[in-house]
Amino acid sequence: MGIVNLTDDSFYGASRVRYDCMEAIVLRVRKMVEEGAGIIDLGAASSRPGAAPVPEETELRIEAEDCEFTGTLFVEDLHKGASGSGYLTGFSGHAGDTVKAVAEIPASQHYDITLSVCADTPVKNALTLNGERIGEFFIDEADRFTRVTFSGIYIPKGKATLSIEEIDGYFSLDYFELTNNTELYDYQYRDGYALTDPKASAGARKLMKFLADNYGEKIITGQQTAGAADTELELIRRLTGKLPAIRFGDMEAYSGNSTADGGDVIGACERWAERGGIVGLMWHWDAPSGISSVYAEEADFTLEKALPPYTVINEVLEPELPDAMEHADDQIDPADRTSPYVQTEDTTEAPVIVQRYEFSVDVAALDEKEIAKLTEEGAISEECKALLTDIDRISEAMKPLAEADIPVLWRPLHEAGGDWFWWGADGPEAYRWLWDVLYRRMTDYHGLHNLIWVWNAQDEEYLVDHYDIASADIYLSADRDFGSRYEQFTRLSRMTGGDKLIAMSECSTVPEVNAMFRDNTVWSYFGLWYGASLIDEEGKYSEAYTLSGDMIAMYNSEAAITLDDAAKVFAKADDAE
């Protein structure tokens, strides 16, 4: 039996592990099991006389009228449904308006923070914790108080100050409430995840098993590259002594209408695979015709024009209690998915109308002659033809990888839910059509069965049928604490029903290992972005987003998988050292 004490005041010092250092706990337990321990005794509380007791379930409510407030704010009791002796109102954007609620936090853990608010007009404001913005909340016009909840906020033991940052103002505040949140610890990492392609190659199945075997226990390191050169990878090696397990590249230059020059990206993938590395590819798909750009506001190509003729089918679903999730933060970057989701309780029932398209022509398996004939007849548009031609061009470029059975983490049509790229700007139905055509044409028509499909639209309305991994792109300003980003992890697990691996496909900073284990948020892998996220203007390592010490700690952590680890599984026998 192995004994691990999680309290600082246990009798036996050698058995102690910091309760907030989850990596250390997991590694200590794993080592004990490897040494033969059949039972692990976790000491969650000390029996020493005078030791602090384990905190009970927390539920704190602070009435707004009992808070410290200044400026034009005042207490009234005209609205019905307020708790306590009234509520705080007078929020009008005045610089001197402040409200502070000080709570004594009994234990370092995750909490739900709930505000009870109402407004006469739709307004947006923000919640702060200890002076740092947690996120924005939106209030629709209502004559009653509504509970708005920020879920899964980690708060350390001790005093915590909650306050309101006015953006629009013009609302009333009834109370602040804090309760335990255990949802993060309910997430289960499964033993196996099936690939969506029934004809998946042996290489793809082997990689998926590797990802699944390590999911929840270790994070696989990855680095985005700006081209075919390994500049970013060598910089990491010089700093940390290690190389990332995954090399991510971009197929943009292979688009028919692209002006980009990324070099021999496929050759770089082949060389990386020879070293036992894992290959990842994305596709900044420059518009198939017209102005060459990925951005909807710049390109004159629209996905709507490429759609075959269709009929709109409206389906009415039974009303459900809305679980409205709004991203709550100032957007540092269009891909910034940084803030805790906000749940607004609302009992209003209304019919839910879901719109889908029924297409008159299935273009996914058409050959070149059929495409040309249908275009000439006007059954499909020139835009549709150009789109299919680009898919064929990309597929041909990637065939050497398929022929060598080099598995690829394939992430096309990324960030579609943000609508800044042309493939997402025409809405979820058009996007889902494109994803389906792309998947079936590359997989069935071109026979690329080495692909592991990574869905990265980041919006539930854009969820598709055929994909293997769900991922998020997370960018924070350089002065923000990155942590584990459990907010996005939880949001994706909700979207996918817990049936898919969850990864961080792009990030401005490497996640913090201890925080990931503490929050039960062990992403399958991460892909640090290139440029300013890693390299300064002189070509040296940049400390702007990730301190060198933190990068070294990540790559040398026992919880991180690097190229050395991956090569033991994927390197060819004659290449292995």
Coordinates of C-alpha atoms in Angstrom, one line a residue:
M1 CA 0.0 0.0 0.0
G2 CA 1.2 3.4 -0.9
I3 CA 0.4 6.5 1.2
V4 CA 0.1 10.0 -0.2
N5 CA -0.8 12.8 2.2
L6 CA -2.3 15.9 0.6
T7 CA -2.1 18.1 3.7
D8 CA 0.8 20.2 4.8
D9 CA 0.2 19.3 8.5
S10 CA 0.4 15.4 8.2
F11 CA 2.7 13.6 10.7
Y12 CA 5.0 12.0 8.1
G13 CA 6.8 14.6 6.0
A14 CA 8.1 12.2 3.4
S15 CA 4.6 11.2 2.4
R16 CA 3.4 14.8 1.8
V17 CA 2.6 16.1 -1.7
R18 CA 1.2 19.6 -2.3
Y19 CA -2.6 19.2 -2.7
D20 CA -2.6 21.9 -5.5
C21 CA 0.2 20.3 -7.5
M22 CA -1.8 17.7 -9.4
E23 CA 1.1 16.7 -11.6
A24 CA 3.2 15.7 -8.5
I25 CA 0.3 13.7 -7.1
V26 CA -0.4 11.8 -10.3
L27 CA 3.3 11.0 -10.8
R28 CA 3.8 9.9 -7.2
V29 CA 0.8 7.6 -7.4
R30 CA 2.0 6.2 -10.8
K31 CA 5.4 5.5 -9.4
M32 CA 3.9 3.7 -6.4
V33 CA 1.8 1.5 -8.7
E34 CA 4.9 0.7 -10.8
E35 CA 6.7 -0.3 -7.7
G36 CA 3.9 -2.8 -6.8
A37 CA 1.4 -0.9 -4.7
G38 CA -2.0 -2.4 -5.0
I39 CA -3.8 0.1 -2.8
I40 CA -3.2 3.9 -2.6
D41 CA -4.2 5.7 0.6
L42 CA -4.8 9.4 0.0
G43 CA -4.7 11.4 3.1
A44 CA -7.1 14.2 2.4
A45 CA -7.3 15.5 6.0
S46 CA -4.9 15.3 9.0
S47 CA -6.0 13.7 12.3
R48 CA -3.4 15.7 14.2
P49 CA -5.0 17.6 17.1
G50 CA -5.8 21.1 16.0
A51 CA -5.6 20.3 12.2
A52 CA -7.9 22.2 9.9
P53 CA -11.0 20.3 9.0
V54 CA -12.0 19.5 5.4
P55 CA -14.3 22.3 4.2
E56 CA -17.9 21.5 3.7
E57 CA -20.0 22.3 0.6
T58 CA -19.8 26.1 0.1
E59 CA -22.8 28.3 -0.6
L60 CA -22.2 32.0 0.1
R61 CA -24.6 34.7 -0.7
I62 CA -23.8 38.4 -0.3
E63 CA -26.7 40.8 -0.7
A64 CA -25.8 43.8 -2.9
E65 CA -27.3 46.2 -0.3
D66 CA -24.8 44.9 2.3
C67 CA -21.8 45.5 0.0
E68 CA -19.4 48.5 0.0
F69 CA -20.6 50.9 -2.8
T70 CA -19.9 54.4 -3.9
G71 CA -20.8 57.0 -6.5
T72 CA -24.4 57.3 -7.7
L73 CA -25.4 53.8 -6.6
F74 CA -28.3 53.5 -4.1
V75 CA -30.6 50.9 -2.5
E76 CA -34.2 50.5 -3.4
D77 CA -36.9 47.9 -3.2
L78 CA -39.4 48.7 -6.0
H79 CA -38.8 45.5 -8.1
K80 CA -40.5 42.3 -7.0
G81 CA -38.6 39.2 -6.4
A82 CA -35.5 40.7 -4.8
S83 CA -34.0 38.9 -1.8
G84 CA -32.9 40.6 1.4
S85 CA -34.0 44.1 2.1
G86 CA -33.7 45.4 -1.4
Y87 CA -31.2 45.7 -4.3
L88 CA -28.5 48.0 -5.6
T89 CA -29.3 50.3 -8.5
G90 CA -28.2 53.5 -10.1
F91 CA -25.5 52.0 -12.3
S92 CA -25.1 54.6 -15.1
G93 CA -21.5 54.3 -16.2
H94 CA -20.4 57.0 -13.8
A95 CA -16.7 56.8 -13.1
G96 CA -17.2 56.9 -9.4
D97 CA -19.7 54.0 -9.3
T98 CA -18.2 51.0 -7.5
V99 CA -19.5 48.0 -5.6
K100 CA -17.4 45.5 -3.8
A101 CA -18.4 42.2 -2.2
V102 CA -15.7 40.6 0.0
A103 CA -16.1 36.8 0.5
E104 CA -14.0 34.5 2.8
I105 CA -13.2 31.6 0.6
P106 CA -13.0 28.4 2.7
A107 CA -10.9 26.3 0.3
S108 CA -8.9 26.6 -2.9
Q109 CA -11.2 25.1 -5.5
H110 CA -13.6 25.8 -8.3
Y111 CA -16.7 27.8 -7.8
D112 CA -19.7 29.0 -9.7
I113 CA -20.3 32.8 -9.3
T114 CA -23.9 33.9 -9.7
L115 CA -25.3 37.4 -10.0
S116 CA -28.9 38.2 -9.7
V117 CA -29.6 41.1 -12.0
C118 CA -32.3 42.9 -14.0
A119 CA -32.5 45.7 -16.5
D120 CA -35.1 47.7 -18.4
T121 CA -33.1 47.6 -21.6
P122 CA -30.6 45.1 -23.0
V123 CA -27.2 45.9 -21.5
K124 CA -23.7 44.4 -21.2
N125 CA -21.4 44.7 -18.1
A126 CA -18.6 42.6 -16.6
L127 CA -17.7 40.8 -13.5
T128 CA -14.3 41.1 -11.9
L129 CA -12.6 38.9 -9.2
N130 CA -9.7 40.4 -7.2
G131 CA -9.4 43.2 -9.8
E132 CA -9.2 40.8 -12.8
R133 CA -12.0 40.7 -15.3
I134 CA -13.7 37.3 -15.3
G135 CA -16.0 38.0 -18.2
E136 CA -19.0 39.9 -19.5
F137 CA -22.6 39.2 -18.9
F138 CA -25.6 40.3 -20.9
I139 CA -29.1 41.2 -19.6
D140 CA -32.1 41.2 -21.9
E141 CA -34.9 43.6 -21.2
A142 CA -36.9 42.1 -18.3
D143 CA -39.1 43.1 -15.4
R144 CA -37.7 40.4 -13.1
F145 CA -34.4 39.4 -11.6
T146 CA -32.4 36.9 -13.6
R147 CA -29.5 34.7 -12.4
V148 CA -26.4 34.8 -14.5
T149 CA -23.7 32.2 -13.6
F150 CA -20.0 32.2 -14.4
S151 CA -19.1 28.5 -14.1
G152 CA -15.9 26.8 -12.8
I153 CA -13.9 29.8 -11.6
Y154 CA -10.8 28.7 -9.6
I155 CA -10.5 30.8 -6.4
P156 CA -7.7 30.2 -3.8
K157 CA -8.5 30.1 -0.1
G158 CA -8.7 33.4 1.7
K159 CA -10.4 36.8 1.0
A160 CA -11.8 37.4 -2.5
T161 CA -13.3 40.6 -3.8
L162 CA -16.1 40.5 -6.4
S163 CA -17.0 43.7 -8.2
I164 CA -18.8 45.0 -11.3
E165 CA -17.0 46.7 -14.2
E166 CA -19.6 48.9 -15.9
I167 CA -19.7 48.8 -19.7
D168 CA -23.3 49.9 -20.4
G169 CA -24.4 50.2 -16.8
Y170 CA -28.2 50.7 -16.4
F171 CA -29.1 47.6 -14.4
S172 CA -29.9 46.5 -10.8
L173 CA -28.0 44.0 -8.7
D174 CA -29.7 41.9 -6.1
Y175 CA -26.8 39.7 -4.8
F176 CA -23.6 37.8 -5.5
E177 CA -23.5 34.0 -4.8
L178 CA -20.7 31.5 -4.7
T179 CA -21.2 27.7 -4.7
N180 CA -19.0 24.7 -5.3
N181 CA -18.4 23.5 -8.8
T182 CA -17.6 19.9 -9.3
E183 CA -18.4 19.6 -13.1
L184 CA -14.7 19.6 -14.0
Y185 CA -14.1 16.5 -11.9
D186 CA -17.0 14.7 -13.5
Y187 CA -15.3 14.5 -16.9
Q188 CA -14.2 11.0 -17.7
Y189 CA -11.3 10.2 -20.0
R190 CA -12.3 7.1 -21.9
D191 CA -10.1 4.1 -22.8
G192 CA -10.7 4.2 -26.5
Y193 CA -12.0 6.5 -29.2
A194 CA -13.1 5.1 -32.6
L195 CA -12.2 6.8 -35.8
T196 CA -15.0 8.1 -38.0
D197 CA -13.5 6.6 -41.1
P198 CA -14.4 2.9 -41.2
K199 CA -11.5 2.3 -43.7
A200 CA -8.9 4.2 -41.6
S201 CA -5.4 3.1 -42.3
A202 CA -3.2 1.1 -39.9
G203 CA -1.1 4.3 -39.3
A204 CA -4.2 6.4 -38.5
R205 CA -5.5 3.7 -36.1
K206 CA -2.1 3.4 -34.4
L207 CA -1.9 7.2 -33.9
M208 CA -5.4 7.4 -32.6
K209 CA -4.6 4.6 -30.1
F210 CA -1.5 6.5 -29.0
L211 CA -3.6 9.7 -28.5
A212 CA -6.3 7.8 -26.6
D213 CA -3.8 5.8 -24.4
N214 CA -2.2 9.1 -23.2
Y215 CA -5.4 11.1 -22.9
G216 CA -6.0 12.4 -19.4
E217 CA -2.5 11.3 -18.2
K218 CA -0.1 13.3 -20.4
I219 CA -0.2 16.2 -22.8
I220 CA 1.5 15.8 -26.3
T221 CA 3.6 18.8 -27.2
G222 CA 3.2 20.5 -30.5
Q223 CA 4.5 23.5 -32.5
Q224 CA 3.0 25.4 -35.4
T225 CA 5.4 26.2 -38.1
A226 CA 5.4 29.2 -40.6
G227 CA 6.7 27.1 -43.5
A228 CA 8.7 24.1 -44.5
A229 CA 11.7 25.1 -42.5
D230 CA 12.0 23.9 -38.9
T231 CA 13.0 27.3 -37.5
E232 CA 10.5 27.1 -34.6
L233 CA 11.4 23.5 -33.7
E234 CA 15.1 24.2 -33.5
L235 CA 14.5 27.3 -31.3
I236 CA 12.6 25.1 -28.9
R237 CA 15.3 22.4 -29.0
R238 CA 18.0 25.0 -28.2
L239 CA 16.0 26.3 -25.2
T240 CA 14.6 23.1 -23.7
G241 CA 16.8 20.3 -25.0
K242 CA 13.7 18.7 -26.4
L243 CA 11.7 18.8 -29.6
P244 CA 7.9 18.8 -29.8
A245 CA 6.2 15.5 -30.7
I246 CA 3.9 17.1 -33.2
R247 CA 5.0 19.3 -36.1
F248 CA 2.1 21.4 -37.4
G249 CA 2.1 22.8 -41.0
D250 CA -0.2 24.6 -43.3
M251 CA -1.5 23.6 -46.8
E252 CA -2.3 27.2 -47.8
A253 CA 0.3 27.5 -50.6
Y254 CA -1.2 24.4 -52.3
S255 CA -4.5 26.1 -52.9
G256 CA -5.0 26.9 -56.6
N257 CA -5.7 30.6 -56.0
S258 CA -3.1 31.2 -53.3
T259 CA -0.2 33.7 -53.4
A260 CA 1.4 32.2 -50.3
D261 CA 4.8 30.4 -50.5
G262 CA 5.2 27.9 -47.7
G263 CA 7.9 25.8 -49.4
D264 CA 7.8 22.0 -49.5
V265 CA 5.4 21.4 -46.6
I266 CA 4.7 17.8 -47.7
G267 CA 8.4 17.1 -47.8
A268 CA 8.8 18.5 -44.3
C269 CA 6.0 16.2 -43.1
E270 CA 7.7 13.2 -44.6
R271 CA 11.0 14.1 -43.0
W272 CA 9.3 14.6 -39.6
A273 CA 7.6 11.3 -39.8
E274 CA 10.9 9.6 -40.6
R275 CA 12.2 10.9 -37.2
G276 CA 9.2 9.3 -35.5
G277 CA 7.3 12.6 -35.1
I278 CA 3.6 13.2 -35.5
V279 CA 2.3 15.2 -38.4
G280 CA -0.4 17.8 -38.2
L281 CA -1.7 19.9 -41.0
M282 CA -4.2 22.8 -41.3
W283 CA -5.5 24.6 -44.4
H284 CA -5.7 28.4 -44.6
W285 CA -7.8 28.0 -47.7
D286 CA -7.5 31.0 -49.9
A287 CA -10.7 31.7 -51.8
P288 CA -11.0 29.2 -54.8
S289 CA -11.6 32.1 -57.2
G290 CA -11.5 35.9 -57.3
I291 CA -9.4 37.8 -54.8
S292 CA -7.0 35.5 -53.0
S293 CA -7.7 35.7 -49.3
V294 CA -9.0 33.5 -46.4
Y295 CA -11.0 36.4 -45.0
A296 CA -14.7 36.9 -45.9
E297 CA -14.4 40.7 -45.8
E298 CA -11.5 40.7 -48.4
A299 CA -12.5 37.8 -50.7
D300 CA -15.2 38.3 -53.3
F301 CA -15.8 34.5 -53.3
T302 CA -18.7 33.4 -51.1
L303 CA -19.6 29.9 -50.0
E304 CA -23.3 30.6 -50.7
K305 CA -22.5 31.0 -54.4
A306 CA -20.8 27.6 -54.4
L307 CA -23.7 25.7 -53.0
P308 CA -25.7 23.5 -55.3
P309 CA -29.5 24.3 -55.6
Y310 CA -31.2 23.5 -52.3
T311 CA -34.5 23.5 -50.6
V312 CA -34.8 24.9 -47.1
I313 CA -36.4 22.5 -44.6
N314 CA -37.6 23.9 -41.3
E315 CA -37.8 21.5 -38.4
V316 CA -39.7 22.5 -35.2
L317 CA -38.1 21.0 -32.0
E318 CA -39.7 20.7 -28.6
P319 CA -38.7 23.7 -26.4
E320 CA -36.0 23.2 -23.9
L321 CA -34.6 25.2 -21.1
P322 CA -32.0 27.4 -22.8
D323 CA -28.4 27.0 -21.7
A324 CA -27.1 30.2 -23.2
M325 CA -23.3 30.4 -23.3
E326 CA -21.7 33.7 -24.2
H327 CA -18.0 34.3 -24.5
A328 CA -17.2 36.7 -21.8
D329 CA -14.2 38.8 -22.5
D330 CA -12.7 41.6 -24.6
Q331 CA -11.5 39.9 -27.8
I332 CA -7.7 40.2 -27.9
D333 CA -7.7 38.2 -31.1
P334 CA -10.6 37.0 -33.3
A335 CA -9.8 33.5 -32.2
D336 CA -9.8 34.4 -28.5
R337 CA -12.0 31.9 -26.8
T338 CA -10.8 32.7 -23.3
S339 CA -13.5 33.3 -20.8
P340 CA -15.7 31.2 -18.6
Y341 CA -19.0 30.4 -20.2
V342 CA -22.0 32.3 -18.8
Q343 CA -25.3 30.6 -18.1
T344 CA -28.3 32.8 -18.0
E345 CA -31.4 31.2 -16.4
D346 CA -34.6 31.9 -18.3
T347 CA -37.8 30.0 -18.1
T348 CA -39.3 31.5 -21.2
E349 CA -40.4 28.6 -23.5
A350 CA -40.6 29.1 -27.3
P351 CA -40.5 26.7 -30.2
V352 CA -37.1 26.0 -31.6
I353 CA -36.9 26.1 -35.4
V354 CA -33.9 24.3 -36.9
Q355 CA -33.1 25.0 -40.5
R356 CA -31.4 22.5 -42.8
Y357 CA -30.7 22.4 -46.5
E358 CA -31.8 19.6 -48.9
F359 CA -29.5 19.7 -51.9
S360 CA -30.5 18.7 -55.4
V361 CA -27.0 17.5 -56.5
D362 CA -24.5 15.5 -54.5
V363 CA -21.1 16.7 -55.7
A364 CA -18.8 14.9 -53.3
A365 CA -18.1 11.9 -55.6
L366 CA -18.4 13.6 -59.1
D367 CA -15.5 13.1 -61.5
E368 CA -14.0 15.9 -63.6
K369 CA -16.2 15.2 -66.6
E370 CA -19.3 15.1 -64.5
I371 CA -18.3 18.4 -62.8
A372 CA -17.7 20.1 -66.2
K373 CA -21.0 18.8 -67.6
L374 CA -23.1 20.0 -64.7
T375 CA -21.3 23.4 -64.7
E376 CA -22.0 23.8 -68.4
E377 CA -25.6 22.9 -67.9
G378 CA -25.9 25.4 -65.0
A379 CA -26.7 22.7 -62.4
I380 CA -23.8 23.8 -60.3
S381 CA -21.9 27.1 -60.3
E382 CA -18.4 28.1 -61.4
E383 CA -17.7 28.7 -57.7
C384 CA -18.7 25.1 -56.9
K385 CA -16.4 23.8 -59.7
A386 CA -13.5 26.0 -58.4
L387 CA -14.1 24.7 -54.9
L388 CA -14.1 21.0 -55.9
T389 CA -11.0 21.6 -58.0
D390 CA -9.2 23.0 -55.0
I391 CA -10.2 20.0 -52.9
D392 CA -8.8 17.7 -55.6
R393 CA -5.6 19.7 -55.8
I394 CA -5.0 19.5 -52.0
S395 CA -5.9 15.8 -52.0
E396 CA -3.4 15.1 -54.7
A397 CA -0.7 17.0 -52.8
M398 CA -1.3 15.0 -49.7
K399 CA -1.4 11.6 -51.5
P400 CA 2.3 10.8 -50.8
L401 CA 1.5 10.9 -47.1
A402 CA -1.3 8.5 -47.6
E403 CA 0.7 6.2 -49.8
A404 CA 3.4 6.0 -47.1
D405 CA 0.7 5.6 -44.4
I406 CA 1.9 8.7 -42.6
P407 CA -1.1 9.6 -40.3
V408 CA -2.1 13.2 -40.3
L409 CA -4.0 15.3 -37.7
W410 CA -6.0 17.1 -40.4
R411 CA -7.6 20.4 -39.3
P412 CA -9.4 22.1 -42.2
L413 CA -12.1 24.8 -42.1
H414 CA -10.9 26.1 -38.7
E415 CA -12.6 28.7 -36.5
A416 CA -15.7 28.7 -38.7
G417 CA -18.0 29.8 -35.9
G418 CA -16.2 33.2 -35.7
D419 CA -17.4 34.0 -39.3
W420 CA -14.2 35.9 -40.2
F421 CA -13.2 33.2 -42.7
W422 CA -15.2 32.8 -45.9
W423 CA -15.9 29.1 -45.1
G424 CA -17.8 30.1 -42.0
A425 CA -19.3 33.5 -42.9
D426 CA -22.4 32.1 -44.7
G427 CA -23.7 30.3 -41.7
P428 CA -23.7 26.8 -40.2
E429 CA -25.7 25.0 -42.9
A430 CA -23.4 26.1 -45.7
Y431 CA -20.4 25.2 -43.5
R432 CA -21.8 21.7 -42.7
W433 CA -22.3 21.1 -46.4
L434 CA -18.7 22.1 -47.2
W435 CA -17.3 19.9 -44.3
D436 CA -19.4 16.9 -45.6
V437 CA -18.2 17.4 -49.2
L438 CA -14.6 17.9 -48.1
Y439 CA -14.7 14.8 -45.8
R440 CA -16.3 12.4 -48.4
R441 CA -14.3 13.7 -51.4
M442 CA -10.9 13.3 -49.6
T443 CA -11.8 10.1 -47.8
D444 CA -14.0 8.2 -50.3
Y445 CA -13.2 9.7 -53.7
H446 CA -9.5 10.2 -53.2
G447 CA -8.9 7.4 -50.7
L448 CA -7.0 9.4 -48.1
H449 CA -7.7 7.1 -45.2
N450 CA -4.6 8.3 -43.2
L451 CA -6.4 11.4 -41.9
I452 CA -7.6 12.0 -38.4
W453 CA -10.2 14.7 -38.7
V454 CA -10.0 17.6 -36.2
W455 CA -13.1 19.8 -35.9
N456 CA -12.2 23.3 -34.9
A457 CA -15.3 25.4 -35.7
Q458 CA -15.7 26.2 -31.9
D459 CA -19.4 26.8 -32.1
E460 CA -22.1 24.2 -31.4
E461 CA -24.2 25.4 -34.3
Y462 CA -21.4 24.4 -36.6
L463 CA -21.0 20.8 -35.2
V464 CA -20.6 18.2 -37.9
D465 CA -21.2 14.5 -38.2
H466 CA -17.8 13.1 -39.3
Y467 CA -14.9 14.1 -37.1
D468 CA -12.5 12.5 -34.6
I469 CA -11.1 15.3 -32.4
A470 CA -12.6 18.5 -31.2
S471 CA -10.2 21.4 -30.7
A472 CA -10.1 25.0 -29.5
D473 CA -7.8 27.9 -30.5
I474 CA -7.0 30.0 -27.5
Y475 CA -5.2 33.4 -27.6
L476 CA -4.7 35.6 -24.6
S477 CA -2.9 38.9 -24.2
A478 CA 0.6 38.6 -23.0
D479 CA -0.1 39.8 -19.5
R480 CA -2.9 37.2 -18.9
D481 CA -2.4 34.1 -16.8
F482 CA -3.0 31.2 -19.2
G483 CA -3.5 28.5 -16.7
S484 CA -5.3 25.3 -17.9
R485 CA -8.1 27.0 -20.0
Y486 CA -10.6 24.7 -18.4
E487 CA -13.4 27.0 -19.6
Q488 CA -12.9 26.0 -23.2
F489 CA -12.2 22.4 -22.3
T490 CA -15.5 22.1 -20.4
R491 CA -17.4 23.9 -23.2
L492 CA -16.1 21.5 -25.8
S493 CA -16.8 18.4 -23.7
R494 CA -20.4 19.7 -23.4
M495 CA -20.7 20.2 -27.1
T496 CA -19.4 16.8 -28.0
G497 CA -21.1 14.8 -25.2
G498 CA -17.7 13.6 -23.9
D499 CA -17.4 11.3 -26.9
K500 CA -14.3 12.9 -28.5
L501 CA -10.7 13.7 -27.7
I502 CA -10.3 17.4 -26.9
A503 CA -7.2 19.3 -28.0
M504 CA -5.8 22.8 -28.0
S505 CA -4.9 23.2 -31.7
E506 CA -3.6 26.8 -31.4
C507 CA -2.5 28.8 -28.4
S508 CA -0.5 31.9 -27.6
T509 CA 1.1 30.4 -24.5
V510 CA 1.7 26.8 -23.4
P511 CA -0.8 25.6 -20.8
E512 CA 0.4 25.3 -17.2
V513 CA 0.9 21.6 -16.4
N514 CA 0.0 21.7 -12.7
A515 CA -3.1 23.7 -13.4
M516 CA -4.2 21.1 -16.0
F517 CA -4.1 18.3 -13.5
R518 CA -5.6 20.5 -10.8
D519 CA -8.6 21.3 -13.0
N520 CA -8.9 17.8 -14.6
T521 CA -8.2 19.5 -17.9
V522 CA -5.5 17.4 -19.6
W523 CA -5.7 18.4 -23.2
S524 CA -4.7 15.7 -25.7
Y525 CA -2.2 18.0 -27.3
F526 CA -1.3 21.7 -27.8
G527 CA 0.0 23.6 -30.8
L528 CA 1.8 26.8 -29.9
W529 CA 1.5 29.4 -32.6
Y530 CA 4.5 30.7 -34.4
G531 CA 5.7 34.3 -34.8
A532 CA 5.4 36.6 -31.7
S533 CA 4.1 33.7 -29.6
L534 CA 7.6 32.2 -29.8
I535 CA 10.1 34.3 -31.7
D536 CA 11.1 38.0 -31.3
E537 CA 12.0 40.4 -34.1
E538 CA 15.7 39.4 -33.9
G539 CA 14.8 35.7 -34.3
K540 CA 15.5 34.8 -30.7
Y541 CA 13.2 33.2 -28.2
S542 CA 10.5 35.6 -27.0
E543 CA 9.6 35.8 -23.4
A544 CA 6.5 37.9 -24.2
Y545 CA 4.0 35.1 -23.9
T546 CA 5.7 32.1 -22.3
L547 CA 8.7 32.7 -20.0
S548 CA 11.7 30.6 -20.9
G549 CA 11.5 28.8 -17.5
D550 CA 7.9 27.8 -18.1
M551 CA 8.7 26.5 -21.6
I552 CA 11.6 24.5 -20.2
A553 CA 9.4 23.2 -17.4
M554 CA 6.7 22.1 -19.9
Y555 CA 9.1 20.2 -22.3
N556 CA 10.9 18.5 -19.4
S557 CA 7.8 17.6 -17.4
E558 CA 7.1 13.9 -16.9
A559 CA 3.6 14.7 -17.9
A560 CA 4.6 16.0 -21.4
I561 CA 5.2 13.8 -24.5
T562 CA 8.0 15.1 -26.7
L563 CA 9.6 13.8 -29.9
D564 CA 11.8 11.4 -27.9
D565 CA 8.7 9.7 -26.5
A566 CA 6.8 9.6 -29.8
A567 CA 9.8 8.2 -31.7
K568 CA 9.8 5.1 -29.5
V569 CA 6.4 4.4 -30.9
F570 CA 6.4 5.7 -34.4
A571 CA 10.1 5.7 -35.6
K572 CA 10.8 3.0 -38.2
A573 CA 12.9 0.2 -36.9
D574 CA 15.9 1.0 -39.2
D575 CA 15.8 4.7 -38.1
A576 CA 15.4 4.1 -34.4
E577 CA 18.5 4.8 -32.4

